């Protein structure tokens, strides 16, 4: 099998280095080697968004990335957005608005929402729906997820002012 | 499974890797879906080669780097202002994360009959700049697409850029796609149109191309001829729509029947009917 390489990245704000086979998928390295299990594998083929992470501030599907593509990057998983004690406003809004049922889609949904709000701090309902159109949810029917993102946008705008 | 992964930062460093059989990896949204099987291969990432990502204008031409992502292109002012048909096509491609990762070069090299950028680029008369250790050559996109997944790319060669002469500012640019749902839908049928008219409203040049209606995305000369010299109205569009239905060779698959596709192909053009 091919040799390992040393990856050096900023992972959820912490400088991290690890040795991996470069052709493994990013999602496997995050989950199996680093124990970061927020990003989920559901379809494994780019269609569901459960594996979404932020790479240099932009959404990426970690099931369609190689470990080598994480090298030198700033990588944020849902764990890095916030914690149970100090959640990100998007995470807090998901909890408050009933936007979480089984929770399988939630890490990907929140990552996609954070990506949207970074580019578009004051989106309308349609813009939220479009921005989350790569993330599938089998439970909520999406309405409460869109409510949560709109509420988070408001909270974040208030925190800024 | 992927074996070795190389990250060249220049074309000079890329060529020897390709000579050794490494496979090019751009955004990975086709390759890494397909490559989950056992076949082991080495890949060379293109993402570190800066010159492949630029979008620029010069000598009356717009140059789109092969590594520009769909999202970057769709929001770029040069694309929005001059190549509206491409911007419209990109907005229907995949989903936000697929558009953030997938690249123009990857969509072209994949040569899917349903590749959404292809009808738009054909209607724009796009040419491809191909690069290899031996140098560069320029090939019209129409000559590059040979069949489903088959292209004129030679061994050791990559797509470096797409070059387009922007249509006249007043030309009508339009893209329509039918899918099974709004997001994440492969085209059942698509149509791209770039139509130039003179001051009197007579069509001086019509360029029409379809996707998912033949083994490759393709232009439709008979339908174009049916519009040229005419005014754009219900009658001329109906005649051109009939010419489209005659020219296409659609398939029946899990998404739609051939008969549906043929009918829909013409209907897409009728959506251009001017509203009274
Ligand atoms: C969930 C999902 C939905 C999708 N929806 C759509 C859709 O609606 N419409 C659509 O058209 N496509 C769709 N696609 C397909 C795909 O996203 C696009 O074709 C994309 O543009 C491919 O680009 P890439 O950079 O990801 O290519 P990669 O996967 O990196 O590469 C694809 C192929 O092209 C070759 N290649 C890449 N760049 C070059 C280059 N510069 N020169 C030579 N060869 C090159 C690679 O070697 C490989 O064989 C979808 C894919 C997924 C996973
Ligand atoms: S697991 Fe990556 S998109 Fe579904
Ligand atoms: S909450 Fe169950 S999939 Fe979304």
XYZ file of C-alpha atoms and ligand atoms in Angstrom:
498
model
C 0.000 0.000 0.000
C 1.124 3.561 -0.540
C 3.153 5.443 2.030
C 1.665 7.828 4.559
C 2.080 11.577 4.450
C 2.091 14.087 7.285
C -0.934 16.381 7.193
C -0.684 19.756 8.867
C -3.913 21.654 9.256
C -5.819 23.916 11.565
C -8.678 21.797 12.858
C -11.441 23.591 14.759
C -8.967 26.320 15.588
C -6.167 24.019 16.773
C -2.956 23.338 14.835
C -3.025 19.620 14.173
C -0.691 17.216 12.462
C -1.180 13.553 11.724
C 0.148 10.804 9.494
C -2.325 9.325 7.033
C -2.513 7.535 3.732
C -3.240 10.460 1.394
C -5.850 8.643 -0.690
C -8.207 7.965 2.192
C -11.347 10.053 2.253
C -11.390 13.152 4.435
C -14.522 11.936 6.222
C -12.816 8.702 7.277
C -9.834 10.570 8.665
C -12.052 12.981 10.601
C -14.260 10.269 12.062
C -11.953 7.277 12.475
C -8.563 8.855 13.161
C -9.581 12.078 14.873
C -12.790 10.919 16.580
C -14.757 13.876 15.202
C -18.065 12.158 14.503
C -20.297 15.193 13.864
C -19.807 14.942 10.089
C -21.803 11.878 9.061
C -21.565 9.628 6.065
C -24.990 8.986 4.668
C -24.913 8.715 0.877
C -21.153 8.818 0.383
C -21.746 10.292 -3.056
C -22.344 14.021 -2.695
C -26.128 13.979 -2.586
C -27.110 14.470 1.057
C -24.775 16.996 2.705
C -24.516 15.042 5.987
C -20.724 15.093 5.705
C -20.440 18.890 5.198
C -17.461 20.679 6.745
C -15.925 24.129 6.249
C -12.578 24.287 4.478
C -11.008 27.743 4.465
C -14.457 29.050 5.381
C -16.392 27.385 2.524
C -18.641 24.339 2.538
C -17.084 21.106 1.340
C -18.412 17.550 1.252
C -15.907 15.471 3.165
C -17.084 12.250 1.492
C -15.783 13.619 -1.827
C -12.420 14.844 -0.543
C -9.137 13.093 -0.077
C -7.188 13.368 3.149
C -4.377 15.061 1.200
C -6.747 17.905 0.330
C -6.953 18.870 4.016
C -3.238 19.650 4.161
C -2.486 23.293 4.927
C -6.169 24.141 5.273
C -8.329 25.693 7.966
C -10.918 23.000 8.658
C -14.018 23.425 10.807
C -16.452 20.628 11.630
C -19.744 21.071 13.492
C -17.791 20.367 16.699
C -15.805 23.525 16.001
C -18.842 25.756 15.560
C -19.755 25.564 19.244
C -20.222 23.244 22.202
C -23.239 22.139 24.218
C -22.226 24.657 26.884
C -21.456 27.450 24.420
C -23.345 26.747 21.193
C -23.008 28.759 17.989
C -26.087 30.984 17.465
C -27.092 28.682 14.582
C -26.865 25.627 16.830
C -28.800 27.373 19.599
C -31.507 28.371 17.127
C -31.806 24.793 15.823
C -32.394 23.580 19.389
C -34.831 26.375 20.227
C -36.920 26.016 17.051
C -37.364 22.252 17.005
C -35.159 21.947 13.926
C -33.555 18.740 15.245
C -35.331 15.398 15.331
C -33.047 12.388 14.806
C -30.146 14.820 14.405
C -28.393 12.969 11.602
C -28.578 15.900 9.187
C -27.972 18.560 11.853
C -24.166 18.894 11.724
C -24.288 19.295 7.934
C -27.273 21.645 8.065
C -25.629 23.892 10.655
C -22.362 23.991 8.732
C -24.236 24.945 5.531
C -26.178 27.598 7.451
C -23.006 29.109 8.913
C -21.513 29.205 5.409
C -24.616 31.017 4.124
C -24.715 33.569 6.937
C -21.042 34.400 6.447
C -21.789 35.416 2.841
C -25.344 36.631 3.282
C -26.018 37.835 6.845
C -29.655 38.780 6.161
C -31.136 36.113 3.876
C -34.812 35.733 3.046
C -36.665 32.431 3.311
C -36.066 31.506 -0.322
C -32.342 32.202 -0.048
C -32.134 29.935 3.008
C -34.018 27.175 1.185
C -31.671 27.450 -1.778
C -28.552 27.502 0.377
C -29.644 24.334 2.180
C -30.815 22.554 -0.982
C -27.785 20.260 -0.910
C -28.678 18.984 2.574
C -31.350 16.325 2.965
C -33.453 15.878 6.105
C -35.689 12.869 6.487
C -37.463 14.061 9.651
C -38.330 17.718 9.993
C -39.926 18.662 6.691
C -37.424 21.548 6.565
C -39.802 24.280 7.764
C -38.379 24.448 11.261
C -34.834 24.326 9.909
C -35.487 27.402 7.767
C -37.139 29.111 10.771
C -34.035 28.360 12.852
C -31.618 29.787 10.284
C -33.665 32.981 9.942
C -33.782 33.321 13.734
C -30.024 32.777 13.960
C -29.445 35.486 11.369
C -31.401 37.883 13.558
C -29.524 36.911 16.724
C -26.184 37.288 14.976
C -27.132 40.720 13.613
C -28.187 41.832 17.119
C -24.959 40.502 18.658
C -22.971 42.499 16.115
C -24.728 45.806 16.727
C -9.359 3.219 -3.948
C -6.921 6.077 -4.411
C -3.245 5.283 -3.928
C -0.619 8.010 -4.079
C -1.773 11.634 -4.192
C 0.419 14.318 -5.730
C -0.042 18.061 -5.245
C 1.955 19.801 -8.009
C 2.064 23.588 -7.888
C 2.985 24.153 -11.547
C 2.210 22.628 -14.933
C 5.884 21.726 -15.327
C 5.603 19.566 -12.202
C 2.321 18.043 -13.433
C 3.543 16.639 -16.768
C 5.896 13.952 -15.402
C 3.165 12.767 -13.015
C 0.738 12.344 -15.915
C 3.455 10.561 -17.899
C 3.683 8.086 -14.998
C -0.056 7.431 -15.269
C -1.452 9.658 -12.534
C -5.113 10.598 -12.975
C -6.075 14.282 -12.820
C -8.306 15.293 -9.860
C -10.091 18.662 -9.978
C -13.120 19.088 -7.680
C -13.589 15.352 -7.197
C -17.375 15.453 -7.591
C -17.274 12.951 -10.432
C -14.015 11.125 -9.887
C -14.409 10.402 -6.170
C -17.955 9.163 -6.645
C -16.825 6.801 -9.380
C -13.598 5.678 -7.761
C -14.994 3.983 -4.678
C -14.419 0.589 -6.258
C -11.268 -1.485 -5.893
C -9.240 -0.124 -8.830
C -6.206 1.551 -7.307
C -4.859 4.650 -8.993
C -2.560 7.573 -8.318
C -4.039 11.046 -8.613
C -2.556 14.484 -9.236
C -4.510 17.361 -7.678
C -4.892 20.387 -9.941
C -5.965 22.688 -7.105
C -2.429 23.884 -6.331
C -1.758 25.089 -9.893
C -2.756 28.742 -9.677
C -2.798 29.561 -13.379
C -5.638 27.094 -14.001
C -8.127 28.960 -11.802
C -8.138 32.490 -13.233
C -11.024 34.240 -15.002
C -9.950 37.113 -17.259
C -10.757 39.240 -20.285
C -8.459 40.366 -23.087
C -8.393 40.829 -26.876
C -12.174 40.678 -26.946
C -12.192 37.191 -25.435
C -13.151 35.877 -22.015
C -10.925 33.144 -20.607
C -12.305 30.845 -17.935
C -9.693 28.747 -16.136
C -10.545 25.043 -16.047
C -10.241 24.973 -12.245
C -12.747 27.781 -11.672
C -15.558 26.289 -9.592
C -19.158 26.465 -10.707
C -19.959 28.764 -7.767
C -17.071 31.123 -8.552
C -18.082 31.327 -12.210
C -21.781 31.821 -11.472
C -21.078 34.895 -9.368
C -18.231 36.352 -11.444
C -19.131 39.724 -13.036
C -17.678 38.795 -16.453
C -19.819 35.663 -16.578
C -22.963 37.347 -15.267
C -22.624 40.285 -17.624
C -21.472 38.666 -20.862
C -22.158 34.928 -20.592
C -25.610 34.887 -19.002
C -26.506 31.553 -20.604
C -23.603 29.939 -18.750
C -24.501 31.624 -15.453
C -28.069 30.304 -15.793
C -26.825 26.788 -16.522
C -24.444 26.854 -13.549
C -27.239 27.902 -11.209
C -29.097 24.683 -12.032
C -26.072 22.411 -11.590
C -26.149 20.077 -8.588
C -26.444 21.818 -5.229
C -24.532 24.558 -3.392
C -21.755 22.224 -2.130
C -21.449 20.537 -5.547
C -21.140 23.974 -7.167
C -18.546 25.020 -4.593
C -16.401 21.962 -5.330
C -17.053 21.018 -8.965
C -15.095 22.737 -11.724
C -15.749 23.780 -15.303
C -12.876 21.641 -16.608
C -14.237 18.619 -14.734
C -17.715 19.078 -16.176
C -16.295 19.243 -19.705
C -13.837 16.342 -19.290
C -16.605 14.156 -17.850
C -18.491 14.697 -21.146
C -21.799 13.520 -19.746
C -24.710 13.908 -22.194
C -26.375 15.710 -19.258
C -23.420 17.954 -18.330
C -25.106 21.276 -17.671
C -22.321 23.601 -18.804
C -22.024 21.883 -22.193
C -25.115 23.163 -24.063
C -24.415 26.664 -22.731
C -20.789 26.562 -23.876
C -21.784 25.142 -27.274
C -24.268 27.979 -27.755
C -21.425 30.371 -26.899
C -19.157 28.770 -29.548
C -16.644 28.015 -26.791
C -13.166 26.778 -27.590
C -10.965 24.778 -25.247
C -7.329 25.480 -24.588
C -5.696 22.086 -24.084
C -2.223 21.864 -22.546
C 0.361 19.099 -22.318
C 4.124 18.691 -22.018
C 4.227 19.264 -25.794
C 2.531 22.665 -25.671
C -0.945 24.031 -26.241
C -3.686 23.558 -28.822
C -7.103 25.128 -29.192
C -10.082 22.909 -30.058
C -13.740 23.917 -30.517
C -15.852 22.299 -27.788
C -18.097 20.806 -30.493
C -15.114 18.820 -31.838
C -13.989 17.806 -28.352
C -17.132 15.912 -27.327
C -17.015 12.524 -29.054
C -19.561 10.461 -27.109
C -20.803 9.781 -23.584
C -17.655 10.084 -21.458
C -15.485 10.219 -24.596
C -13.462 13.281 -25.567
C -10.630 14.336 -27.847
C -8.289 14.744 -24.863
C -4.952 13.052 -25.633
C -2.966 11.075 -23.059
C -0.994 13.454 -20.847
C -3.168 16.395 -21.843
C -5.457 18.545 -19.672
C -8.044 21.234 -20.261
C -6.342 24.487 -19.232
C -9.100 26.972 -20.029
C -12.281 27.708 -21.910
C -12.175 30.673 -24.297
C -15.340 32.477 -25.354
C -16.043 35.507 -27.540
C -18.893 37.283 -25.725
C -22.101 37.587 -27.777
C -23.374 41.054 -28.703
C -24.734 42.749 -25.559
C -28.266 42.806 -26.967
C -28.304 39.080 -27.848
C -30.885 36.965 -26.059
C -29.242 34.354 -23.799
C -31.383 31.657 -22.322
C -31.038 28.289 -20.547
C -33.832 25.893 -19.626
C -33.470 22.564 -17.863
C -36.049 19.980 -16.949
C -35.143 17.797 -13.984
C -37.084 15.557 -11.624
C -36.795 18.124 -8.846
C -35.298 21.602 -8.379
C -32.003 20.871 -6.633
C -29.689 17.930 -7.246
C -31.385 16.901 -10.456
C -29.581 15.581 -13.517
C -31.135 17.120 -16.642
C -33.895 15.122 -18.346
C -33.631 17.640 -21.172
C -31.971 21.026 -21.443
C -31.725 23.794 -24.003
C -29.310 26.698 -24.336
C -29.953 29.560 -26.738
C -27.956 32.584 -27.849
C -29.965 34.582 -30.367
C -28.825 37.849 -31.959
C -31.314 40.144 -33.668
C -30.947 43.354 -35.661
C -32.645 46.661 -34.870
C -35.816 45.525 -36.652
C -36.039 42.383 -34.499
C -34.974 39.977 -37.259
C -32.765 37.094 -36.099
C -29.278 37.531 -37.519
C -27.754 34.515 -35.776
C -29.346 31.759 -33.707
C -27.253 29.276 -31.750
C -29.199 26.471 -30.082
C -27.788 23.493 -28.193
C -29.376 20.702 -26.176
C -28.339 18.368 -23.378
C -29.596 14.872 -22.439
C -31.140 14.457 -25.891
C -28.306 12.779 -27.789
C -25.074 10.877 -26.963
C -23.387 14.252 -26.423
C -24.610 17.769 -25.875
C -24.930 19.162 -29.390
C -25.886 22.116 -31.583
C -29.029 21.998 -33.733
C -28.245 23.492 -37.178
C -31.680 22.844 -38.721
C -33.506 24.542 -35.860
C -31.018 27.428 -35.982
C -31.681 27.838 -39.713
C -35.437 27.832 -39.058
C -35.024 30.934 -36.878
C -32.423 32.851 -38.873
C -33.907 35.718 -40.895
C -37.205 35.448 -39.017
C -38.701 37.484 -36.223
C -38.995 35.679 -32.900
C -42.679 34.878 -32.639
C -44.989 31.956 -32.027
C -44.815 30.813 -35.675
C -41.053 30.876 -36.136
C -40.451 29.283 -32.741
C -42.994 26.547 -33.452
C -41.215 25.709 -36.714
C -37.830 25.659 -34.968
C -39.253 23.520 -32.153
C -40.401 20.970 -34.730
C -36.885 20.989 -36.189
C -35.476 20.324 -32.707
C -37.794 17.348 -32.165
C -36.692 15.941 -35.507
C -32.981 16.408 -34.839
C -32.627 14.901 -31.372
C -32.045 11.211 -30.616
C -33.097 10.825 -26.988
C -32.934 7.696 -24.838
C -35.398 6.132 -22.467
C -33.866 5.716 -19.014
C -34.927 5.763 -15.354
C -35.574 9.508 -15.501
C -37.776 9.836 -18.593
C -38.907 8.187 -21.823
C -37.487 9.076 -25.216
C -40.908 10.292 -26.391
C -41.235 12.621 -23.408
C -37.754 13.998 -23.967
C -38.413 14.617 -27.669
C -41.622 16.515 -26.948
C -40.057 18.470 -24.089
C -37.028 19.431 -26.190
C -39.211 21.440 -28.547
C -41.349 22.830 -25.752
C -38.263 24.308 -24.081
C -37.764 26.563 -27.106
C -41.396 27.691 -27.046
C -40.727 29.214 -23.637
C -38.913 31.955 -25.580
C -42.211 33.090 -27.144
C -42.447 36.860 -26.602
C -45.337 37.764 -24.319
C -47.854 40.036 -26.096
C -24.562 14.918 -6.091
C -24.060 15.343 -7.438
C -24.879 16.100 -8.279
C -24.439 16.502 -9.535
N -25.269 17.235 -10.324
C -24.854 17.623 -11.543
C -25.705 18.397 -12.392
O -26.835 18.735 -12.036
N -25.244 18.757 -13.617
C -23.990 18.418 -14.056
O -23.619 18.783 -15.154
N -23.166 17.684 -13.282
C -23.568 17.281 -12.042
N -22.738 16.525 -11.264
C -21.438 16.095 -11.806
C -20.227 16.921 -11.414
O -20.421 17.691 -10.283
C -19.732 17.825 -12.501
O -19.550 17.132 -13.706
C -18.442 18.545 -12.143
O -18.359 19.682 -12.947
C -17.174 17.748 -12.311
O -16.075 18.578 -11.980
P -14.983 18.171 -10.893
O -14.021 19.287 -10.842
O -15.615 17.769 -9.630
O -14.353 16.898 -11.625
P -13.496 15.681 -11.039
O -14.378 14.716 -10.350
O -12.301 16.173 -10.318
O -13.007 15.068 -12.420
C -13.913 14.469 -13.319
C -13.136 13.892 -14.505
O -12.604 14.925 -15.295
C -11.181 14.856 -15.358
N -10.718 16.245 -15.270
C -11.071 17.174 -14.334
N -10.509 18.366 -14.625
C -9.797 18.185 -15.760
C -8.997 19.061 -16.577
N -8.833 20.364 -16.273
N -8.410 18.555 -17.669
C -8.579 17.239 -17.991
N -9.328 16.370 -17.281
C -9.929 16.849 -16.172
C -10.778 13.984 -14.190
O -9.576 13.311 -14.444
C -11.953 13.034 -14.092
O -11.811 11.978 -14.998
C -23.140 16.128 -9.977
C -22.313 15.388 -9.126
C -22.756 14.997 -7.871
C -21.855 14.204 -6.983
S -22.235 11.615 2.789
Fe -21.286 13.226 1.735
S -22.906 14.136 0.679
Fe -23.871 12.408 1.561
S -33.453 15.552 11.829
Fe -33.431 13.512 11.120
S -32.571 13.747 9.147
Fe -32.886 15.775 9.751
